[in-house]
Amino acid sequence: MSESRDPVEARADGERDLYEVSTWEPRSLLDKLSVFVYGTGVSALRLFVVVLALVILGAQVVLGGLGALADPIVGTFTLLSAVPALGLAAYVWYADVTSSEPLELLVGTFLLGVLFAGFAGVVNTVVSVSLESLGLLFWGTQILYFFLVVGPVEETVKLLAVRLYAYRKPEFDAVVDGAVYGAMAGLGFATIENAIYIAGQTEGIADTFNLVVTGTGITAVRALAGPGHVIYSAFAGYYLGLAKFNRDRAGPIVVKGLLIATLVHALYNTLSGFLPGLVAGVTGIPWFVAFFGFIILYDGIFGLLLIRKISRYRKAYHEATDEAPDGERADMTEFDG
């Protein structure tokens, strides 16, 4: 749908000057000053968000135990825990049938995903501590906490990592690019979240053998949990891409993507808290086997749904390029990755 136009502009013959009647462009000194003030304000706001995220990350390193990552063993466990999530993000990138996304944008989105995780950590902690101090944190309210706080907050900050940088670049030139950058933001978020869990679980363990045993266990759990973040934010990112090319409905489209990501994320948090234990109690299998099986099944289902959505885009893209006239097809295929 084309952008709406004022009736005067729509009926104009193109010869009349409609500046500040129904159109506008920077002409006067005040116009140019207004453009400068707006651009500077937006840039300053983006810079403030990034600097604040850096401050939070620095506090986590100094006060929150992330300094333990300097230990080669803990650092290695953190890197290993990110491998499955990295593999899934790489597949989403590979499945992008359009132009290959620039490395600097992929890395930048990953780093913003790492940084902005701190915002979610602060909000989640404040709400959780507040509920606990009031005696309101129990099974029922914890489910609400997952659906109304953890899910929405974490998926919003991951989408912000895409919106603040890659979204604004001309290389973000297809709907499916949103899934690629969303996956990278999810990878960054999962990596720092894994680091926090691993550093916290291994903090204070001086004995190398015990450190390796403890680190191996938490790394295995985080390695399986990490791909979920990639899946959730790839869904949200896909709809952000859809919104970019459907600006007249951009708001509802972005909200739909966030709702999907939030519901899938919060449902995982809810089910993982009791379902493995229930299965283990009924079947007699070890809890960790039931837990790992649940994660693989859950991420497998929604991972396949994500792949199906991307595959549908790939099919439509190939059909569009195959059916386009020769000249138009050449314009489209020059962007193939």
CSV table of N, CA, C and O in Angstrom, one decimal, residues 75-197:
chain,number,residue,atom,x,y,z
A,75,GLY,N,36.1,-19.8,30.8
A,75,GLY,CA,36.0,-19.2,29.5
A,75,GLY,C,35.7,-20.2,28.4
A,75,GLY,O,34.9,-20.0,27.5
A,76,THR,N,36.4,-21.3,28.5
A,76,THR,CA,36.2,-22.4,27.5
A,76,THR,C,34.8,-23.0,27.6
A,76,THR,O,34.2,-23.3,26.6
A,77,PHE,N,34.4,-23.2,28.8
A,77,PHE,CA,33.0,-23.7,29.0
A,77,PHE,C,32.0,-22.8,28.4
A,77,PHE,O,31.0,-23.2,27.8
A,78,THR,N,32.2,-21.5,28.6
A,78,THR,CA,31.3,-20.5,28.1
A,78,THR,C,31.2,-20.6,26.5
A,78,THR,O,30.1,-20.6,25.9
A,79,LEU,N,32.4,-20.7,25.9
A,79,LEU,CA,32.4,-20.8,24.5
A,79,LEU,C,31.7,-22.1,24.0
A,79,LEU,O,31.0,-22.0,23.0
A,80,LEU,N,32.0,-23.2,24.7
A,80,LEU,CA,31.4,-24.4,24.3
A,80,LEU,C,29.9,-24.4,24.4
A,80,LEU,O,29.1,-25.0,23.6
A,81,SER,N,29.4,-23.7,25.4
A,81,SER,CA,27.9,-23.6,25.7
A,81,SER,C,27.2,-22.9,24.5
A,81,SER,O,26.0,-23.1,24.3
A,82,ALA,N,28.0,-22.0,23.8
A,82,ALA,CA,27.3,-21.2,22.8
A,82,ALA,C,27.4,-21.9,21.4
A,82,ALA,O,26.7,-21.4,20.5
A,83,VAL,N,28.0,-23.1,21.3
A,83,VAL,CA,28.2,-23.7,20.0
A,83,VAL,C,26.8,-24.1,19.4
A,83,VAL,O,26.6,-23.9,18.2
A,84,PRO,N,25.9,-24.8,20.1
A,84,PRO,CA,24.6,-25.2,19.5
A,84,PRO,C,23.9,-23.9,19.0
A,84,PRO,O,23.3,-24.0,17.9
A,85,ALA,N,23.8,-22.9,19.8
A,85,ALA,CA,23.1,-21.7,19.4
A,85,ALA,C,23.8,-21.0,18.2
A,85,ALA,O,23.1,-20.6,17.2
A,86,LEU,N,25.1,-21.1,18.1
A,86,LEU,CA,25.9,-20.6,17.0
A,86,LEU,C,25.5,-21.4,15.7
A,86,LEU,O,25.3,-20.8,14.6
A,87,GLY,N,25.4,-22.7,15.9
A,87,GLY,CA,25.1,-23.5,14.7
A,87,GLY,C,23.7,-23.2,14.2
A,87,GLY,O,23.5,-23.2,12.9
A,88,LEU,N,22.8,-23.0,15.1
A,88,LEU,CA,21.4,-22.7,14.6
A,88,LEU,C,21.4,-21.3,13.9
A,88,LEU,O,20.8,-21.1,12.9
A,89,ALA,N,22.1,-20.3,14.5
A,89,ALA,CA,22.1,-19.0,13.9
A,89,ALA,C,22.8,-19.0,12.5
A,89,ALA,O,22.4,-18.3,11.6
A,90,ALA,N,23.8,-19.9,12.4
A,90,ALA,CA,24.5,-20.0,11.2
A,90,ALA,C,23.6,-20.6,10.1
A,90,ALA,O,23.6,-20.2,8.9
A,91,TYR,N,22.7,-21.6,10.5
A,91,TYR,CA,21.8,-22.1,9.6
A,91,TYR,C,20.8,-21.1,9.1
A,91,TYR,O,20.5,-21.0,7.9
A,92,VAL,N,20.3,-20.3,10.0
A,92,VAL,CA,19.4,-19.2,9.6
A,92,VAL,C,20.0,-18.3,8.6
A,92,VAL,O,19.4,-17.9,7.6
A,93,TRP,N,21.3,-17.9,8.8
A,93,TRP,CA,22.1,-17.1,7.9
A,93,TRP,C,22.2,-17.8,6.6
A,93,TRP,O,22.0,-17.2,5.5
A,94,TYR,N,22.5,-19.1,6.6
A,94,TYR,CA,22.7,-19.8,5.4
A,94,TYR,C,21.4,-19.9,4.6
A,94,TYR,O,21.4,-19.9,3.3
A,95,ALA,N,20.3,-20.0,5.3
A,95,ALA,CA,19.0,-20.2,4.6
A,95,ALA,C,18.5,-18.9,4.0
A,95,ALA,O,17.5,-18.9,3.2
A,96,ASP,N,19.1,-17.8,4.2
A,96,ASP,CA,18.7,-16.5,3.6
A,96,ASP,C,19.0,-16.6,2.1
A,96,ASP,O,20.2,-16.6,1.7
A,97,VAL,N,18.0,-16.6,1.3
A,97,VAL,CA,18.1,-16.8,-0.1
A,97,VAL,C,18.5,-15.5,-0.8
A,97,VAL,O,18.9,-15.5,-2.0
A,98,THR,N,18.4,-14.4,-0.1
A,98,THR,CA,18.8,-13.1,-0.7
A,98,THR,C,20.2,-12.8,-0.5
A,98,THR,O,21.0,-13.7,-0.4
A,99,SER,N,20.6,-11.5,-0.5
A,99,SER,CA,22.0,-11.2,-0.4
A,99,SER,C,22.6,-11.6,1.0
A,99,SER,O,21.9,-11.6,2.0
A,100,SER,N,23.8,-12.0,1.0
A,100,SER,CA,24.5,-12.4,2.2
A,100,SER,C,24.7,-11.1,3.1
A,100,SER,O,25.1,-10.1,2.6
A,101,GLU,N,24.4,-11.2,4.3
A,101,GLU,CA,24.5,-10.1,5.2
A,101,GLU,C,25.9,-9.8,5.6
A,101,GLU,O,26.7,-10.7,5.8
A,102,PRO,N,26.3,-8.5,5.6
A,102,PRO,CA,27.7,-8.1,5.9
A,102,PRO,C,28.2,-8.6,7.3
A,102,PRO,O,27.4,-8.5,8.2
A,103,LEU,N,29.4,-9.0,7.4
A,103,LEU,CA,29.9,-9.5,8.6
A,103,LEU,C,29.8,-8.5,9.7
A,103,LEU,O,29.5,-8.8,10.9
A,104,GLU,N,30.1,-7.2,9.4
A,104,GLU,CA,30.1,-6.2,10.4
A,104,GLU,C,28.7,-6.0,11.0
A,104,GLU,O,28.6,-5.7,12.2
A,105,LEU,N,27.7,-6.1,10.2
A,105,LEU,CA,26.3,-6.0,10.8
A,105,LEU,C,26.0,-7.2,11.6
A,105,LEU,O,25.3,-7.1,12.7
A,106,LEU,N,26.4,-8.4,11.2
A,106,LEU,CA,26.1,-9.6,12.0
A,106,LEU,C,26.8,-9.5,13.3
A,106,LEU,O,26.2,-9.8,14.4
A,107,VAL,N,28.1,-9.1,13.3
A,107,VAL,CA,28.9,-9.0,14.6
A,107,VAL,C,28.3,-7.9,15.4
A,107,VAL,O,28.2,-8.1,16.7
A,108,GLY,N,28.0,-6.8,14.8
A,108,GLY,CA,27.4,-5.7,15.6
A,108,GLY,C,26.1,-6.0,16.3
A,108,GLY,O,25.9,-5.7,17.4
A,109,THR,N,25.3,-6.8,15.6
A,109,THR,CA,24.0,-7.2,16.2
A,109,THR,C,24.3,-8.2,17.3
A,109,THR,O,23.6,-8.1,18.4
A,110,PHE,N,25.2,-9.1,17.1
A,110,PHE,CA,25.6,-10.0,18.2
A,110,PHE,C,26.1,-9.3,19.4
A,110,PHE,O,25.6,-9.6,20.5
A,111,LEU,N,26.9,-8.3,19.2
A,111,LEU,CA,27.5,-7.5,20.4
A,111,LEU,C,26.4,-6.8,21.1
A,111,LEU,O,26.3,-6.7,22.3
A,112,LEU,N,25.4,-6.2,20.3
A,112,LEU,CA,24.3,-5.5,20.9
A,112,LEU,C,23.4,-6.5,21.7
A,112,LEU,O,22.9,-6.1,22.8
A,113,GLY,N,23.3,-7.7,21.2
A,113,GLY,CA,22.5,-8.7,21.9
A,113,GLY,C,23.2,-9.0,23.2
A,113,GLY,O,22.5,-9.2,24.3
A,114,VAL,N,24.5,-9.0,23.3
A,114,VAL,CA,25.3,-9.3,24.5
A,114,VAL,C,25.0,-8.1,25.5
A,114,VAL,O,24.7,-8.3,26.6
A,115,LEU,N,25.2,-6.9,24.9
A,115,LEU,CA,25.1,-5.7,25.8
A,115,LEU,C,23.7,-5.5,26.4
A,115,LEU,O,23.5,-5.3,27.6
A,116,PHE,N,22.7,-5.6,25.5
A,116,PHE,CA,21.3,-5.3,25.9
A,116,PHE,C,20.7,-6.4,26.9
A,116,PHE,O,19.7,-6.2,27.5
A,117,ALA,N,21.4,-7.5,27.0
A,117,ALA,CA,20.9,-8.6,27.9
A,117,ALA,C,20.9,-8.0,29.3
A,117,ALA,O,20.2,-8.4,30.2
A,118,GLY,N,21.8,-7.0,29.6
A,118,GLY,CA,21.9,-6.4,30.9
A,118,GLY,C,20.6,-5.7,31.3
A,118,GLY,O,20.2,-5.7,32.5
A,119,PHE,N,20.0,-5.1,30.3
A,119,PHE,CA,18.7,-4.4,30.6
A,119,PHE,C,17.7,-5.4,31.1
A,119,PHE,O,17.0,-5.2,32.1
A,120,ALA,N,17.6,-6.5,30.4
A,120,ALA,CA,16.6,-7.6,30.8
A,120,ALA,C,17.0,-8.1,32.2
A,120,ALA,O,16.1,-8.4,33.1
A,121,GLY,N,18.3,-8.3,32.5
A,121,GLY,CA,18.7,-8.8,33.8
A,121,GLY,C,18.3,-7.9,34.9
A,121,GLY,O,17.9,-8.3,36.0
A,122,VAL,N,18.5,-6.6,34.7
A,122,VAL,CA,18.1,-5.6,35.7
A,122,VAL,C,16.6,-5.6,36.0
A,122,VAL,O,16.2,-5.7,37.1
A,123,VAL,N,15.8,-5.6,34.9
A,123,VAL,CA,14.3,-5.6,35.1
A,123,VAL,C,13.9,-6.9,35.7
A,123,VAL,O,13.1,-6.9,36.7
A,124,ASN,N,14.3,-8.0,35.2
A,124,ASN,CA,13.9,-9.3,35.8
A,124,ASN,C,14.3,-9.4,37.3
A,124,ASN,O,13.5,-9.9,38.1
A,125,THR,N,15.5,-9.0,37.6
A,125,THR,CA,15.9,-9.1,39.0
A,125,THR,C,15.1,-8.2,39.9
A,125,THR,O,14.7,-8.6,41.0
A,126,VAL,N,14.9,-6.9,39.5
A,126,VAL,CA,14.1,-6.0,40.3
A,126,VAL,C,12.7,-6.5,40.6
A,126,VAL,O,12.2,-6.5,41.7
A,127,VAL,N,12.0,-7.0,39.5
A,127,VAL,CA,10.7,-7.5,39.7
A,127,VAL,C,10.6,-8.8,40.6
A,127,VAL,O,9.8,-8.9,41.4
A,128,SER,N,11.6,-9.7,40.3
A,128,SER,CA,11.6,-10.9,41.1
A,128,SER,C,11.9,-10.7,42.5
A,128,SER,O,11.2,-11.2,43.4
A,129,VAL,N,12.9,-9.8,42.8
A,129,VAL,CA,13.2,-9.5,44.2
A,129,VAL,C,12.0,-8.8,44.9
A,129,VAL,O,11.7,-9.1,46.1
A,130,SER,N,11.3,-7.9,44.2
A,130,SER,CA,10.2,-7.2,44.7
A,130,SER,C,9.1,-8.2,45.1
A,130,SER,O,8.5,-8.1,46.2
A,131,LEU,N,8.8,-9.1,44.2
A,131,LEU,CA,7.7,-10.1,44.4
A,131,LEU,C,8.1,-11.0,45.6
A,131,LEU,O,7.2,-11.3,46.5
A,132,GLU,N,9.4,-11.4,45.7
A,132,GLU,CA,9.8,-12.2,46.8
A,132,GLU,C,9.7,-11.5,48.1
A,132,GLU,O,9.3,-12.1,49.1
A,133,SER,N,10.1,-10.2,48.1
A,133,SER,CA,10.1,-9.5,49.4
A,133,SER,C,8.7,-9.3,49.9
A,133,SER,O,8.4,-9.1,51.1
A,134,LEU,N,7.7,-9.2,49.0
A,134,LEU,CA,6.3,-9.1,49.3
A,134,LEU,C,5.6,-10.4,49.6
A,134,LEU,O,4.4,-10.4,49.9
A,135,GLY,N,6.4,-11.5,49.4
A,135,GLY,CA,5.8,-12.8,49.7
A,135,GLY,C,4.8,-13.2,48.5
A,135,GLY,O,4.0,-14.1,48.8
A,136,LEU,N,5.0,-12.7,47.4
A,136,LEU,CA,4.1,-12.9,46.2
A,136,LEU,C,4.7,-13.8,45.2
A,136,LEU,O,4.1,-14.1,44.1
A,137,LEU,N,5.9,-14.3,45.4
A,137,LEU,CA,6.6,-15.2,44.4
A,137,LEU,C,6.3,-16.7,44.8
A,137,LEU,O,7.0,-17.2,45.6
A,138,PHE,N,5.3,-17.2,44.1
A,138,PHE,CA,5.0,-18.7,44.3
A,138,PHE,C,4.7,-19.2,42.9
A,138,PHE,O,4.8,-18.5,41.9
A,139,TRP,N,4.3,-20.5,42.8
A,139,TRP,CA,4.2,-21.1,41.6
A,139,TRP,C,3.2,-20.4,40.6
A,139,TRP,O,3.6,-20.2,39.4
A,140,GLY,N,2.1,-20.0,41.0
A,140,GLY,CA,1.1,-19.3,40.2
A,140,GLY,C,1.7,-17.9,39.7
A,140,GLY,O,1.6,-17.6,38.5
A,141,THR,N,2.2,-17.1,40.6
A,141,THR,CA,2.7,-15.8,40.2
A,141,THR,C,4.0,-15.9,39.4
A,141,THR,O,4.3,-15.1,38.6
A,142,GLN,N,4.7,-17.0,39.6
A,142,GLN,CA,5.9,-17.2,38.8
A,142,GLN,C,5.6,-17.4,37.3
A,142,GLN,O,6.3,-17.0,36.4
A,143,ILE,N,4.5,-18.1,37.0
A,143,ILE,CA,4.1,-18.3,35.7
A,143,ILE,C,3.7,-16.9,35.1
A,143,ILE,O,4.1,-16.6,33.9
A,144,LEU,N,3.0,-16.1,35.8
A,144,LEU,CA,2.7,-14.8,35.3
A,144,LEU,C,4.0,-14.0,35.1
A,144,LEU,O,4.1,-13.2,34.2
A,145,TYR,N,4.9,-14.2,36.0
A,145,TYR,CA,6.2,-13.5,35.9
A,145,TYR,C,6.9,-13.9,34.6
A,145,TYR,O,7.5,-13.0,33.9
A,146,PHE,N,6.8,-15.1,34.2
A,146,PHE,CA,7.4,-15.6,32.9
A,146,PHE,C,6.7,-14.9,31.7
A,146,PHE,O,7.4,-14.5,30.8
A,147,PHE,N,5.4,-14.9,31.8
A,147,PHE,CA,4.6,-14.4,30.6
A,147,PHE,C,4.5,-12.9,30.6
A,147,PHE,O,4.4,-12.3,29.5
A,148,LEU,N,4.6,-12.2,31.7
A,148,LEU,CA,4.4,-10.8,31.7
A,148,LEU,C,5.7,-10.0,31.9
A,148,LEU,O,5.7,-8.8,31.6
A,149,VAL,N,6.7,-10.6,32.3
A,149,VAL,CA,8.0,-9.9,32.6
A,149,VAL,C,9.1,-10.5,31.8
A,149,VAL,O,9.7,-9.9,30.9
A,150,VAL,N,9.5,-11.7,32.1
A,150,VAL,CA,10.7,-12.3,31.5
A,150,VAL,C,10.6,-12.4,30.0
A,150,VAL,O,11.5,-11.9,29.3
A,151,GLY,N,9.5,-13.0,29.5
A,151,GLY,CA,9.3,-13.2,28.1
A,151,GLY,C,9.3,-11.9,27.3
A,151,GLY,O,10.1,-11.6,26.4
A,152,PRO,N,8.4,-11.0,27.7
A,152,PRO,CA,8.3,-9.7,27.0
A,152,PRO,C,9.6,-8.8,27.1
A,152,PRO,O,10.0,-8.3,26.1
A,153,VAL,N,10.2,-8.8,28.2
A,153,VAL,CA,11.4,-8.0,28.4
A,153,VAL,C,12.6,-8.5,27.6
A,153,VAL,O,13.2,-7.8,26.9
A,154,GLU,N,12.8,-9.8,27.7
A,154,GLU,CA,14.0,-10.4,27.0
A,154,GLU,C,13.8,-10.3,25.5
A,154,GLU,O,14.7,-10.0,24.8
A,155,GLU,N,12.6,-10.6,25.0
A,155,GLU,CA,12.4,-10.5,23.6
A,155,GLU,C,12.4,-9.1,23.0
A,155,GLU,O,12.9,-8.9,21.9
A,156,THR,N,12.0,-8.2,23.9
A,156,THR,CA,12.0,-6.8,23.4
A,156,THR,C,13.5,-6.2,23.3
A,156,THR,O,13.8,-5.6,22.4
A,157,VAL,N,14.3,-6.6,24.3
A,157,VAL,CA,15.7,-6.1,24.2
A,157,VAL,C,16.5,-6.7,23.1
A,157,VAL,O,17.3,-6.1,22.5
A,158,LYS,N,16.2,-8.0,22.8
A,158,LYS,CA,16.8,-8.6,21.7
A,158,LYS,C,16.4,-8.0,20.4
A,158,LYS,O,17.2,-7.8,19.4
A,159,LEU,N,15.1,-7.7,20.3
A,159,LEU,CA,14.6,-7.0,19.0
A,159,LEU,C,15.2,-5.6,18.9
A,159,LEU,O,15.5,-5.1,17.8
A,160,LEU,N,15.4,-4.9,20.1
A,160,LEU,CA,16.0,-3.6,20.1
A,160,LEU,C,17.4,-3.7,19.5
A,160,LEU,O,17.9,-2.8,18.9
A,161,ALA,N,18.1,-4.8,19.8
A,161,ALA,CA,19.5,-5.0,19.3
A,161,ALA,C,19.5,-5.0,17.8
A,161,ALA,O,20.5,-4.5,17.1
A,162,VAL,N,18.4,-5.5,17.2
A,162,VAL,CA,18.3,-5.5,15.7
A,162,VAL,C,17.8,-4.1,15.2
A,162,VAL,O,18.4,-3.5,14.3
A,163,ARG,N,16.8,-3.5,15.9
A,163,ARG,CA,16.2,-2.3,15.5
A,163,ARG,C,17.2,-1.1,15.5
A,163,ARG,O,17.2,-0.2,14.7
A,164,LEU,N,18.1,-1.1,16.5
A,164,LEU,CA,19.0,0.0,16.7
A,164,LEU,C,20.1,0.1,15.7
A,164,LEU,O,20.6,1.2,15.5
A,165,TYR,N,20.4,-1.0,15.1
A,165,TYR,CA,21.6,-0.9,14.2
A,165,TYR,C,21.3,-1.5,12.8
A,165,TYR,O,21.2,-0.8,11.8
A,166,ALA,N,21.2,-2.8,12.7
A,166,ALA,CA,21.1,-3.5,11.4
A,166,ALA,C,19.8,-3.0,10.6
A,166,ALA,O,19.9,-2.8,9.4
A,167,TYR,N,18.7,-2.8,11.3
A,167,TYR,CA,17.5,-2.5,10.7
A,167,TYR,C,17.6,-1.2,9.9
A,167,TYR,O,16.9,-1.0,8.8
A,168,ARG,N,18.4,-0.3,10.3
A,168,ARG,CA,18.5,1.0,9.7
A,168,ARG,C,19.5,1.0,8.5
A,168,ARG,O,19.5,2.0,7.7
A,169,LYS,N,20.2,-0.1,8.2
A,169,LYS,CA,21.1,-0.2,7.1
A,169,LYS,C,20.5,-0.6,5.8
A,169,LYS,O,19.5,-1.4,5.8
A,170,PRO,N,21.0,-0.1,4.7
A,170,PRO,CA,20.4,-0.5,3.4
A,170,PRO,C,20.6,-2.0,3.1
A,170,PRO,O,19.8,-2.6,2.3
A,171,GLU,N,21.5,-2.6,3.8
A,171,GLU,CA,21.8,-4.1,3.6
A,171,GLU,C,20.6,-4.9,4.1
A,171,GLU,O,20.4,-6.1,3.7
A,172,PHE,N,19.8,-4.3,5.0
A,172,PHE,CA,18.6,-5.0,5.5
A,172,PHE,C,17.5,-4.7,4.4
A,172,PHE,O,16.7,-3.9,4.5
A,173,ASP,N,17.6,-5.6,3.4
A,173,ASP,CA,16.8,-5.3,2.2
A,173,ASP,C,15.8,-6.4,1.9
A,173,ASP,O,15.3,-6.5,0.7
A,174,ALA,N,15.5,-7.2,2.8
A,174,ALA,CA,14.5,-8.3,2.6
A,174,ALA,C,13.9,-8.7,3.9
A,174,ALA,O,14.5,-8.5,5.0
A,175,VAL,N,12.6,-9.2,3.9
A,175,VAL,CA,11.9,-9.6,5.1
A,175,VAL,C,12.7,-10.6,5.9
A,175,VAL,O,12.9,-10.5,7.1
A,176,VAL,N,13.3,-11.6,5.2
A,176,VAL,CA,14.0,-12.7,5.8
A,176,VAL,C,15.3,-12.2,6.5
A,176,VAL,O,15.8,-12.9,7.4
A,177,ASP,N,15.8,-11.1,6.2
A,177,ASP,CA,17.0,-10.5,6.9
A,177,ASP,C,16.7,-10.3,8.3
A,177,ASP,O,17.5,-10.4,9.2
A,178,GLY,N,15.4,-10.0,8.6
A,178,GLY,CA,15.0,-9.8,10.0
A,178,GLY,C,15.2,-11.1,10.9
A,178,GLY,O,15.7,-11.0,12.0
A,179,ALA,N,15.0,-12.2,10.3
A,179,ALA,CA,15.2,-13.5,11.0
A,179,ALA,C,16.7,-13.7,11.2
A,179,ALA,O,17.1,-14.2,12.3
A,180,VAL,N,17.5,-13.3,10.2
A,180,VAL,CA,19.0,-13.5,10.3
A,180,VAL,C,19.5,-12.7,11.5
A,180,VAL,O,20.2,-13.1,12.4
A,181,TYR,N,19.1,-11.4,11.5
A,181,TYR,CA,19.7,-10.5,12.5
A,181,TYR,C,19.0,-10.8,13.9
A,181,TYR,O,19.7,-10.7,14.9
A,182,GLY,N,17.8,-11.2,13.9
A,182,GLY,CA,17.2,-11.7,15.1
A,182,GLY,C,17.9,-12.8,15.7
A,182,GLY,O,18.1,-12.9,16.9
A,183,ALA,N,18.3,-13.8,14.9
A,183,ALA,CA,19.0,-15.0,15.3
A,183,ALA,C,20.4,-14.5,15.9
A,183,ALA,O,20.8,-15.1,17.0
A,184,MET,N,21.0,-13.5,15.3
A,184,MET,CA,22.3,-13.1,15.8
A,184,MET,C,22.1,-12.4,17.2
A,184,MET,O,23.0,-12.5,18.1
A,185,ALA,N,21.1,-11.6,17.3
A,185,ALA,CA,20.8,-11.0,18.6
A,185,ALA,C,20.5,-12.0,19.7
A,185,ALA,O,21.0,-11.9,20.8
A,186,GLY,N,19.8,-13.1,19.3
A,186,GLY,CA,19.5,-14.2,20.2
A,186,GLY,C,20.8,-14.9,20.6
A,186,GLY,O,21.0,-15.3,21.8
A,187,LEU,N,21.7,-15.1,19.7
A,187,LEU,CA,23.0,-15.7,19.9
A,187,LEU,C,23.8,-14.9,20.9
A,187,LEU,O,24.4,-15.4,21.9
A,188,GLY,N,23.8,-13.6,20.8
A,188,GLY,CA,24.5,-12.7,21.7
A,188,GLY,C,23.9,-12.8,23.1
A,188,GLY,O,24.6,-12.9,24.1
A,189,PHE,N,22.6,-12.8,23.2
A,189,PHE,CA,21.9,-12.8,24.4
A,189,PHE,C,22.2,-14.2,25.1
A,189,PHE,O,22.5,-14.2,26.3
A,190,ALA,N,22.1,-15.3,24.4
A,190,ALA,CA,22.3,-16.6,24.9
A,190,ALA,C,23.8,-16.7,25.4
A,190,ALA,O,24.0,-17.3,26.5
A,191,THR,N,24.7,-16.1,24.7
A,191,THR,CA,26.1,-16.3,25.1
A,191,THR,C,26.4,-15.6,26.4
A,191,THR,O,27.0,-16.2,27.3
A,192,ILE,N,25.9,-14.4,26.6
A,192,ILE,CA,26.1,-13.7,27.9
A,192,ILE,C,25.3,-14.3,29.0
A,192,ILE,O,25.8,-14.4,30.2
A,193,GLU,N,24.1,-14.8,28.7
A,193,GLU,CA,23.3,-15.5,29.7
A,193,GLU,C,24.0,-16.8,30.2
A,193,GLU,O,24.1,-17.1,31.4
A,194,ASN,N,24.6,-17.5,29.2
A,194,ASN,CA,25.3,-18.7,29.6
A,194,ASN,C,26.5,-18.4,30.4
A,194,ASN,O,26.8,-19.1,31.4
A,195,ALA,N,27.2,-17.3,30.0
A,195,ALA,CA,28.4,-16.9,30.8
A,195,ALA,C,28.0,-16.6,32.2
A,195,ALA,O,28.8,-16.9,33.2
A,196,ILE,N,26.9,-15.9,32.5
A,196,ILE,CA,26.5,-15.5,33.8
A,196,ILE,C,26.2,-16.8,34.6
A,196,ILE,O,26.6,-16.9,35.8
A,197,TYR,N,25.4,-17.7,34.0
A,197,TYR,CA,25.1,-19.0,34.7
A,197,TYR,C,26.4,-19.8,35.1
A,197,TYR,O,26.5,-20.3,36.2
